[in-house]
CSV table of C-alpha atoms and ligand atoms in Angstrom, one decimal:
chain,number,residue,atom,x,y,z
A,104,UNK,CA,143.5,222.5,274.3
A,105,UNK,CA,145.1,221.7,271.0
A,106,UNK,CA,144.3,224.0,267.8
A,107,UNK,CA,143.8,222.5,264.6
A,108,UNK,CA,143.4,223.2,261.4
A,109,UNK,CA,142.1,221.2,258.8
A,110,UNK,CA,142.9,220.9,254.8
A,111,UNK,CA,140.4,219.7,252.3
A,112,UNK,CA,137.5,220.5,255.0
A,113,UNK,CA,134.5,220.1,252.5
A,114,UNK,CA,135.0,216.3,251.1
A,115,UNK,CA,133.9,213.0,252.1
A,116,UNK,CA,136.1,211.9,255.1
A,117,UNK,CA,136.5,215.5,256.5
A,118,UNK,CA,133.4,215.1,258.9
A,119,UNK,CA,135.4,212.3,260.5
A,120,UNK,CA,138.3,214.4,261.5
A,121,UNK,CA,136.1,217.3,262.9
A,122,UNK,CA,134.4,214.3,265.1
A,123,UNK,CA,137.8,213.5,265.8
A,124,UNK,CA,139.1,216.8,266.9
A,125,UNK,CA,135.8,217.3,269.0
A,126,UNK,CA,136.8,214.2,270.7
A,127,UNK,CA,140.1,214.8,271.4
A,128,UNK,CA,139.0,218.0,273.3
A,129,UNK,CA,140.6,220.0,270.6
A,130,UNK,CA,139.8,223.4,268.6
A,131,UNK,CA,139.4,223.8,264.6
A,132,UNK,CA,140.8,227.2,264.1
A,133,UNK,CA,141.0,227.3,260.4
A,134,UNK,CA,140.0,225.2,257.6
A,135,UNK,CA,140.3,225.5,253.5
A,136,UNK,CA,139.0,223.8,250.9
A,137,UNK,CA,138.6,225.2,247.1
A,138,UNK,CA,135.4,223.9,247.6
A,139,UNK,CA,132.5,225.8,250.1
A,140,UNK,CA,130.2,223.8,250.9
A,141,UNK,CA,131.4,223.1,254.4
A,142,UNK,CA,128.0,224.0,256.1
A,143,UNK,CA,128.9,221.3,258.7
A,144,UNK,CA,131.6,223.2,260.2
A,145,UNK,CA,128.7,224.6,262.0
A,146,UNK,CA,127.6,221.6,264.3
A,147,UNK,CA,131.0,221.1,265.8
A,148,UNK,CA,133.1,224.4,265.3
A,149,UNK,CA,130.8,227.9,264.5
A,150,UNK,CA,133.8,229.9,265.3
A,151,UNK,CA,136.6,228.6,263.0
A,152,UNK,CA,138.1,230.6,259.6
A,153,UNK,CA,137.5,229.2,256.6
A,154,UNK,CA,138.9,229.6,253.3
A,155,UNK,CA,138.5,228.8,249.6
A,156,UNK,CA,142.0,230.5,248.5
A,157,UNK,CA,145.2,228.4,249.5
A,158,UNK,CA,146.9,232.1,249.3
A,159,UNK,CA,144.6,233.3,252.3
A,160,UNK,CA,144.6,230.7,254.2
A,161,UNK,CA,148.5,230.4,254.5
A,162,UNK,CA,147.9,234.5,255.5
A,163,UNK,CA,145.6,233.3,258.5
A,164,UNK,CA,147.8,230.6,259.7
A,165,UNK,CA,150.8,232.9,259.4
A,166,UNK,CA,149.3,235.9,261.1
A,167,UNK,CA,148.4,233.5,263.6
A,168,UNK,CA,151.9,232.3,264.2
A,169,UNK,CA,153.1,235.9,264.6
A,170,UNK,CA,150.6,236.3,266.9
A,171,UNK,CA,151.9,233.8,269.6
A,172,UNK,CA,149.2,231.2,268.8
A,173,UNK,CA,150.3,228.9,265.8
A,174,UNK,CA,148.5,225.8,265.0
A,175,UNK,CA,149.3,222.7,266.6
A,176,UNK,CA,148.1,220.4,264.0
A,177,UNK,CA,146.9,220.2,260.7
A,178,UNK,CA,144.6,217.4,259.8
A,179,UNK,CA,145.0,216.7,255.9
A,180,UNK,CA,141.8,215.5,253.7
A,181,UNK,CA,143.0,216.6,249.9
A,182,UNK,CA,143.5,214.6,247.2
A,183,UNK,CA,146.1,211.9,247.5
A,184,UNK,CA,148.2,213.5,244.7
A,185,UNK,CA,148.0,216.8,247.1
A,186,UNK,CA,149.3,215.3,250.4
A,187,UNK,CA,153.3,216.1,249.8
A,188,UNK,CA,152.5,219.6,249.5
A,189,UNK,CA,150.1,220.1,252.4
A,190,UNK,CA,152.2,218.4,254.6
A,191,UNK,CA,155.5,220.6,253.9
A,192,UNK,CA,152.5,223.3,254.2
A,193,UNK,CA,151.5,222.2,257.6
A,194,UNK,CA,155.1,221.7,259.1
A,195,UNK,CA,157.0,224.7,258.0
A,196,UNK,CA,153.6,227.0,259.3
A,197,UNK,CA,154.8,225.0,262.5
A,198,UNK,CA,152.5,222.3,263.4
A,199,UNK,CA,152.5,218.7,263.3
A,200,UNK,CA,150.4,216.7,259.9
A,201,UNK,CA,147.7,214.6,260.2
A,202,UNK,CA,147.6,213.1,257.1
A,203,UNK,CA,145.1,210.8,254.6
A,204,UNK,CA,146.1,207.5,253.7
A,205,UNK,CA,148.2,207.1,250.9
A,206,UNK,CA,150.5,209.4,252.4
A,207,UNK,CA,151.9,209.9,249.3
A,208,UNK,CA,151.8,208.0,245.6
A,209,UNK,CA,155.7,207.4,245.2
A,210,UNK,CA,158.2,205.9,247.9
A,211,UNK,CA,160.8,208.7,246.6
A,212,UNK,CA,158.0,211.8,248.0
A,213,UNK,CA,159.0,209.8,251.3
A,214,UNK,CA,162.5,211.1,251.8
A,215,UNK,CA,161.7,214.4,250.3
A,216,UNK,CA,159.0,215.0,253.7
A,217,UNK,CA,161.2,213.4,255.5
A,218,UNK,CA,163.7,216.0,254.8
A,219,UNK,CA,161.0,218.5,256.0
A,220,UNK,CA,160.8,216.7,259.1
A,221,UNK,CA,164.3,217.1,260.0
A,222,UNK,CA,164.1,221.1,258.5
A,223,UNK,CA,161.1,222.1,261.1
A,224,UNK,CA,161.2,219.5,263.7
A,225,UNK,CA,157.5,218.9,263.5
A,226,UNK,CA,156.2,215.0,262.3
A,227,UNK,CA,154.0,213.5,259.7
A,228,UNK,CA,151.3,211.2,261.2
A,229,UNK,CA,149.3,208.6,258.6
A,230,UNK,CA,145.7,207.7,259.0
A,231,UNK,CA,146.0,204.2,259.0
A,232,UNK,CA,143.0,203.2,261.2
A,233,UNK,CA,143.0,199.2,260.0
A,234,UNK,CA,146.1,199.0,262.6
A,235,UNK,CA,143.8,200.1,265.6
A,236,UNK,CA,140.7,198.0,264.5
A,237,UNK,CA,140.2,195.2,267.5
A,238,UNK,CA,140.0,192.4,265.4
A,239,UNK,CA,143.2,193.0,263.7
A,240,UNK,CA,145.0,193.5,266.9
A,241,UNK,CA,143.6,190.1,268.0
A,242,UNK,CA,144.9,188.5,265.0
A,243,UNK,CA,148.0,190.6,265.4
A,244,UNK,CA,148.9,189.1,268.6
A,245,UNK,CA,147.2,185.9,268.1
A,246,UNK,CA,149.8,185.5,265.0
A,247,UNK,CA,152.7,186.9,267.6
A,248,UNK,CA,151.7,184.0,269.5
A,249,UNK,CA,152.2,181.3,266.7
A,250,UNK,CA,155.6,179.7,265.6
A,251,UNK,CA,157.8,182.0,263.6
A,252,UNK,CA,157.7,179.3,260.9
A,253,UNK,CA,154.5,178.8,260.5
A,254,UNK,CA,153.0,180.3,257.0
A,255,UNK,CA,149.2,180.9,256.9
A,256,UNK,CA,147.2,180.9,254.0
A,257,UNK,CA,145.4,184.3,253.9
A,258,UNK,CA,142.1,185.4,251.0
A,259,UNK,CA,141.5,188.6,250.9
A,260,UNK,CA,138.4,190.0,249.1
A,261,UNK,CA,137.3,193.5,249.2
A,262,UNK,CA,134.5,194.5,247.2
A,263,UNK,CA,133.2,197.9,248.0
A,264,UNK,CA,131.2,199.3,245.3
A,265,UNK,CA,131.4,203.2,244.0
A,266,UNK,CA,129.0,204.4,241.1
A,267,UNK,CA,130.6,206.6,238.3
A,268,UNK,CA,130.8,209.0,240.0
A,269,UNK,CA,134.2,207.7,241.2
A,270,UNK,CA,135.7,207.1,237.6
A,271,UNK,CA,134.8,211.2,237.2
A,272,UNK,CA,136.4,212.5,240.3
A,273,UNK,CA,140.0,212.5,240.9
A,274,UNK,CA,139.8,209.2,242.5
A,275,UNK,CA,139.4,207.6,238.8
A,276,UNK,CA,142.8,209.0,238.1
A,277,UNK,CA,145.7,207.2,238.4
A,278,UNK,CA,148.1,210.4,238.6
A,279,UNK,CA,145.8,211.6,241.4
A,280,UNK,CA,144.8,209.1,243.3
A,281,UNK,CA,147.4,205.9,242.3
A,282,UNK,CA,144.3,203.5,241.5
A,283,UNK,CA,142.3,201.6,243.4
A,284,UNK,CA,145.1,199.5,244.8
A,285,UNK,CA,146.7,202.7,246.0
A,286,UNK,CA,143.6,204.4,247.1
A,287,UNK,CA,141.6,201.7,248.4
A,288,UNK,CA,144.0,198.6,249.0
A,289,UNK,CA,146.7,200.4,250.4
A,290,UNK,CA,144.5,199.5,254.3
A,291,UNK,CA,144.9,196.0,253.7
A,292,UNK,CA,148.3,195.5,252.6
A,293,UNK,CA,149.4,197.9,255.7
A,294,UNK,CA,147.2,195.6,257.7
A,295,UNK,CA,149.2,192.5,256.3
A,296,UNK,CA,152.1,193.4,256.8
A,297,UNK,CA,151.2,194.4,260.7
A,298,UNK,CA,149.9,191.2,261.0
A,299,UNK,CA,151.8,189.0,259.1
A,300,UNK,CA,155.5,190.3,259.2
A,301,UNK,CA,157.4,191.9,256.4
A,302,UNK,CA,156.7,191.3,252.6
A,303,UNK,CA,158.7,189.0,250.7
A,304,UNK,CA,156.6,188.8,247.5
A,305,UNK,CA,154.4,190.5,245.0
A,306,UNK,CA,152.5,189.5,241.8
A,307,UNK,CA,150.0,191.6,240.1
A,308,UNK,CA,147.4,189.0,238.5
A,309,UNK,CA,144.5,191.4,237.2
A,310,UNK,CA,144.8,195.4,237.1
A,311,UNK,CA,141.8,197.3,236.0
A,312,UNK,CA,140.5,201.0,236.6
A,313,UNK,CA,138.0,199.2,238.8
A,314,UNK,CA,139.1,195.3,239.9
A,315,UNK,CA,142.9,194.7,240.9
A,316,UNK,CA,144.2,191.2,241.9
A,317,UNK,CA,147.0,189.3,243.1
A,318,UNK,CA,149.4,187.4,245.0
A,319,UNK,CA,151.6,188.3,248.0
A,320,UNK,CA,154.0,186.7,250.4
A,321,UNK,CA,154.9,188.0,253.8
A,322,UNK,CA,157.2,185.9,256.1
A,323,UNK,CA,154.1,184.3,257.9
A,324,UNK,CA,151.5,184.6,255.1
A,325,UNK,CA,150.8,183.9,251.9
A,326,UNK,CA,147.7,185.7,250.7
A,327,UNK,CA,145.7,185.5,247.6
A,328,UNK,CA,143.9,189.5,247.4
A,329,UNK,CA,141.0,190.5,245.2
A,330,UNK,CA,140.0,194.0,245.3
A,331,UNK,CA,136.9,195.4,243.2
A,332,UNK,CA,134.6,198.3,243.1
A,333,UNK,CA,132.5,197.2,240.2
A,334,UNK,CA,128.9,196.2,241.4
A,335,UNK,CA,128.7,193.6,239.3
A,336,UNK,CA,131.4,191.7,241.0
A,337,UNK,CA,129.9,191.4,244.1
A,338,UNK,CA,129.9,187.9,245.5
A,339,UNK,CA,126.3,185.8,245.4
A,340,UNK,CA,126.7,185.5,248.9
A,341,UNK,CA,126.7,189.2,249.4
A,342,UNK,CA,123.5,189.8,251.4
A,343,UNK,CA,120.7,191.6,249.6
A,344,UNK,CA,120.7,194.9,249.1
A,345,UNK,CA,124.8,195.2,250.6
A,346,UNK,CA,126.8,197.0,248.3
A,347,UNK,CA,129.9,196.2,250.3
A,348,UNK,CA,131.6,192.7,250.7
A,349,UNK,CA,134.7,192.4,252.7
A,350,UNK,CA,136.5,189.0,254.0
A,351,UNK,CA,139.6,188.0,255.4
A,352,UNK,CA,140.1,184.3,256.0
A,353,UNK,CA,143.2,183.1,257.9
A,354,UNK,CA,143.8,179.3,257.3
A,355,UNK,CA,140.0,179.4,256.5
A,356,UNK,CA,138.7,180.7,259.5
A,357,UNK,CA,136.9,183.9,258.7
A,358,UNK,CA,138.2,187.0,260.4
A,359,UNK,CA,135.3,189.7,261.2
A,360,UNK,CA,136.3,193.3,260.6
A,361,UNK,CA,133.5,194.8,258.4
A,362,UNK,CA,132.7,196.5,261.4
A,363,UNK,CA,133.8,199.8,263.4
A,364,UNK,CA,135.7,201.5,260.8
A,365,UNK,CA,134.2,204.6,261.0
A,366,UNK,CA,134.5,205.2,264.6
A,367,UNK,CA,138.6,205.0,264.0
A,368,UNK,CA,139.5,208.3,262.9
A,369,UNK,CA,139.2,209.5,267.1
A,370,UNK,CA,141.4,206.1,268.1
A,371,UNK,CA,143.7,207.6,265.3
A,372,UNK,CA,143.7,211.3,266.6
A,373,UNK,CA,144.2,209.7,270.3
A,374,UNK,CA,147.1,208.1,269.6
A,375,UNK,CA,148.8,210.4,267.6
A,376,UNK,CA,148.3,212.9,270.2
A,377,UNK,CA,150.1,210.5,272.3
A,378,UNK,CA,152.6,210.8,270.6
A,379,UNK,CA,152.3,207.1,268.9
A,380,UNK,CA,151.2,208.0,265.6
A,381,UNK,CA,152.1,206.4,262.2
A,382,UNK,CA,155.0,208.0,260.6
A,383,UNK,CA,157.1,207.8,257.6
A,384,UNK,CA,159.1,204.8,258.5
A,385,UNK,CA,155.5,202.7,259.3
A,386,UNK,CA,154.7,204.0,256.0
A,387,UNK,CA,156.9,203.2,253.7
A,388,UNK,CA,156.8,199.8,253.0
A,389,UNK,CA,152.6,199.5,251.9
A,390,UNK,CA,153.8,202.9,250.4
A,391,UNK,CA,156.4,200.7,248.4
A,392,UNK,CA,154.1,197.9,247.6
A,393,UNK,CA,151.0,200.1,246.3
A,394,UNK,CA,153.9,201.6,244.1
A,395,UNK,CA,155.0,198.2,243.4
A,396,UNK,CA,151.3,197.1,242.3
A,397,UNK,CA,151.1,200.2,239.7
A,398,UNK,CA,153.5,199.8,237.8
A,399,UNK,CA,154.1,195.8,237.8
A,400,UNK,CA,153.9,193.5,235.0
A,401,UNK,CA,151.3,191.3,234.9
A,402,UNK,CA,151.7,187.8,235.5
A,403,UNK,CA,148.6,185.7,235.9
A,404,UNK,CA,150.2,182.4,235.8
A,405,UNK,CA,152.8,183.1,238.8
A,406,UNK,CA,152.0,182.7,242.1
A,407,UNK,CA,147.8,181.7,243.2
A,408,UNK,CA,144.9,183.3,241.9
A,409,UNK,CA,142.5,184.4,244.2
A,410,UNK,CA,139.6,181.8,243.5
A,411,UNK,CA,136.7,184.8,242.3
A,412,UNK,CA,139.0,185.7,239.7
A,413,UNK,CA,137.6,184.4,236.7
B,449,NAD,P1,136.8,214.0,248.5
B,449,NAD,O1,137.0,214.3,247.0
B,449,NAD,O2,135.4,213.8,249.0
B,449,NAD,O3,137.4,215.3,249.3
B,449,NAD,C1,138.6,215.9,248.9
B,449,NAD,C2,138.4,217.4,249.2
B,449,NAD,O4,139.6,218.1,248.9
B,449,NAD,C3,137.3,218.0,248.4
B,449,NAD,O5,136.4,218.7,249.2
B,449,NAD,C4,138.0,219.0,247.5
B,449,NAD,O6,137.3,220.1,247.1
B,449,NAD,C5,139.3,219.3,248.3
B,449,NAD,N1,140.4,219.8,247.5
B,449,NAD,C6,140.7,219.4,246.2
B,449,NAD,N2,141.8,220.1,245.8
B,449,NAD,C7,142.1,220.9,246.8
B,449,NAD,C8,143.1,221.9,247.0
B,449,NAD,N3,144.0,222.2,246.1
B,449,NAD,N4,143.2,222.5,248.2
B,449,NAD,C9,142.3,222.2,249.2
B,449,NAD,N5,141.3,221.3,249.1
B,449,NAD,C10,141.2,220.7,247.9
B,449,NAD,O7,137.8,212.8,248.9
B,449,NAD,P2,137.8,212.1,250.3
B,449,NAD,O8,137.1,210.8,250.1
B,449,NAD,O9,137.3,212.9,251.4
B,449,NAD,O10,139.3,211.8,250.4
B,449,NAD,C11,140.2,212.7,251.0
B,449,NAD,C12,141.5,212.0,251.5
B,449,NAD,O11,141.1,211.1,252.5
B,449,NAD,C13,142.2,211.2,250.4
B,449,NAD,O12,143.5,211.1,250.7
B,449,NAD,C14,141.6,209.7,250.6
B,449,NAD,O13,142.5,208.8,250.2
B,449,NAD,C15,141.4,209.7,252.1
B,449,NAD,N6,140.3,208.8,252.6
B,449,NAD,C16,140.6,208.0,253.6
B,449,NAD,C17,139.6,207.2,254.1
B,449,NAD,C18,140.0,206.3,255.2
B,449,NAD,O14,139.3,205.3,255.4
B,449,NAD,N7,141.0,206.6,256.0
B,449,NAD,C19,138.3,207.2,253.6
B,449,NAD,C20,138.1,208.1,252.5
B,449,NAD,C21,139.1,208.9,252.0
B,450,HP7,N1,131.4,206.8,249.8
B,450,HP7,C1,131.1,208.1,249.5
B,450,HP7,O1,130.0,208.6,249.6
B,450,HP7,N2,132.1,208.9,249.1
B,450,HP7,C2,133.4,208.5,249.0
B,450,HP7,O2,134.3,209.3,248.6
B,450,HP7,C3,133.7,207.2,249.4
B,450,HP7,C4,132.7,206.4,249.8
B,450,HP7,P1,133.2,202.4,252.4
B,450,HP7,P2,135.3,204.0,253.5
B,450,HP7,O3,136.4,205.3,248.1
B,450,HP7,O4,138.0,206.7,248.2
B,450,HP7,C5,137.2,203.5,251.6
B,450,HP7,O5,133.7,201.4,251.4
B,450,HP7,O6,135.8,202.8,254.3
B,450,HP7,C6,130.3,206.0,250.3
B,450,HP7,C7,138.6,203.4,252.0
B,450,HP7,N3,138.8,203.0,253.4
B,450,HP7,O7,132.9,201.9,253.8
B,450,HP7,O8,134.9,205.1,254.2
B,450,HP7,C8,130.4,204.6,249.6
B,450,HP7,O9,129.9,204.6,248.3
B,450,HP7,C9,139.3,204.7,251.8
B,450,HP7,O10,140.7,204.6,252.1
B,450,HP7,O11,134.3,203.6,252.4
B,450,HP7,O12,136.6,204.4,252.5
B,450,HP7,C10,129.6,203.8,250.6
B,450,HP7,O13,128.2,203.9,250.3
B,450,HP7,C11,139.1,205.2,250.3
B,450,HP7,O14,139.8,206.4,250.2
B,450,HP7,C12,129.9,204.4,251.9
B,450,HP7,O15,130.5,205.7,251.6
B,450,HP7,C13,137.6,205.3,250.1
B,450,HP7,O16,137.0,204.0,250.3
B,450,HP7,C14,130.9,203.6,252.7
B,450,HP7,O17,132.0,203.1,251.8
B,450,HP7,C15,137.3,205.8,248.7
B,450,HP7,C16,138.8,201.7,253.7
B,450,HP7,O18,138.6,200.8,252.9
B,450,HP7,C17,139.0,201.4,255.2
């Protein structure tokens, strides 16, 4: 049985990596969080430590060490901003990460975790679930399939609305979270580029705390995105009462993958555990356009506007 423990226990997507553990057959041992209210610890793991103090928590897992045990892995829910320095956390206390997506905000963090890799032996894993969703693989191989010279024409929109309460948390802040094309789009330009091949182009057509759009090329695809969180942007067609709006169309064929994303944090644990997770080379290049996206000029005339952008 593998022991876990488990970093920013107390927020939104941690309840999908204690499913995850208790699916993989594994054990949380310990878990922190500066924040307590962790009450659902209780339905999956009773026994396990918890912290609130970064400073005892590194005691627990150390002590642990010492004691012949160690932890395995350590599952990472913090902050994006956060990530580099749990991970060198998790693999100099000797186990393997599990980290959130964006692994980290700027390509350069890459090679300084990477040196950590080589320091302790142990490996960084990325949550990138999009690559295990069905319908992606379909398209993935369906693509694979397809002449190498055939280019698709791709529209992505992504509207996924968040209240306030987004702008307030950390997530509203660029430093900490790298934006909405960091936080949120990062998925779908990972998922391009497994589908599509490598990328070959980037223009940044809108950037706004809560709307983003552009235009990419990979070497089979060339993709009009559109990425909002704003309510107000969501599409007539968005059926009533949805606050959520997500389409791919490939060549205009619609591509359904709305569907199952919660249920991929276990498919993400499972392969990881078999030893076919996401690492820092798999990474790097969504890792490189996100950073791209941030901090490009804007050019709304160059390349196609996505045809909601007004
Ligand atoms: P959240 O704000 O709900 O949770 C973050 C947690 O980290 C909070 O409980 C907070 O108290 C804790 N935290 C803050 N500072 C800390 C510190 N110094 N030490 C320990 N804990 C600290 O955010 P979330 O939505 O759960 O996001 C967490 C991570 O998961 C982010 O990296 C985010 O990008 C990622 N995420 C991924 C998906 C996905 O689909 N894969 C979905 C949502 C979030
Ligand atoms: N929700 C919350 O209650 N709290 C949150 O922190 C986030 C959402 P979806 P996910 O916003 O940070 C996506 O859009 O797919 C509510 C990104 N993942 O399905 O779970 C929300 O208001 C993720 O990378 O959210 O997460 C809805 O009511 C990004 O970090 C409901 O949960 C995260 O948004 C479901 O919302 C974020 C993908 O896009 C795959």
């Amino acid at each position: 049985m593998k022991r876990f423990g488990l970093i920013g226990a107390a927020g939104y997507i941690a309840p999908r990596h204690m499913k995850a553990i208790k699916e993989v057959d594994g054990v949380l041992c310990a878990a922190y969080d500066i924040n307590d209210s962790v009450g659902i610890m209780d339905s999956n793991f009773p026994d396990a430590a918890f912290f609130t103090e970064f400073e005892q928590f590194d005691s627990y897992v150390a002590a642990d060490k010492r004691q012949g045990r160690g932890l395995d892995y350590i599952g990472i829910c913090s902050p994006n901003y956060l990530h580099k320095s749990h991970m060198g956390f998790a693999l100099r206390a000797g186990a393997h990460a599990i980290c959130e997506k964006p692994l980290v905000l700027d390509p350069s963090d890459l090679d300084d975790v990477a040196d950590i890799e080589k320091e302790t032996g142990k490996q960084i894993n990325s949550i990138l679930q999009l690559r295990l969703h069905p319908a992606i693989i379909a398209l993935r191989n369906k693509i694979a399939a397809s002449p190498k010279d055939k280019i698709y024409d791709v529209d992505l929109s992504y509207f996924t609305s968040r209240g306030a309460w987004y702008h307030a948390s950390w997530k509203g802040f660029p430093q900490k979270s790298g934006g909405i094309a960091t936080n949120i789009g990062v998925h779908f330009y990972d998922m391009l580029s497994f589908v599509f091949g490598g990328l070959k182009t980037s223009y940044v057509h809108h950037r706004a705390e809560d709307c983003a759009a552009g235009y990419l090329e990979f070497e089979q695809a060339r993709v009009r995105w559109l990425l909002s969180i704003n309510r107000s942007h969501l599409p007539s067609q968005t059926p009533e009462g949805q606050s959520t709006y997500r389409s791919i169309t490939v060549d205009g064929e619609e591509i359904e993958f709305s569907g199952g994303f919660t249920d991929l944090h276990t498919a993400s644990y499972q392969t990881i555990l078999a030893g076919n997770g996401f690492g820092l080379d798999v990474v790097r290049p969504s890792i490189e356009l996100v950073s791209g996206i941030r901090h490009a000029e804007i050019k709304p005339l160059i390349g196609e506007q996505h045809p909601l952008l007004a």
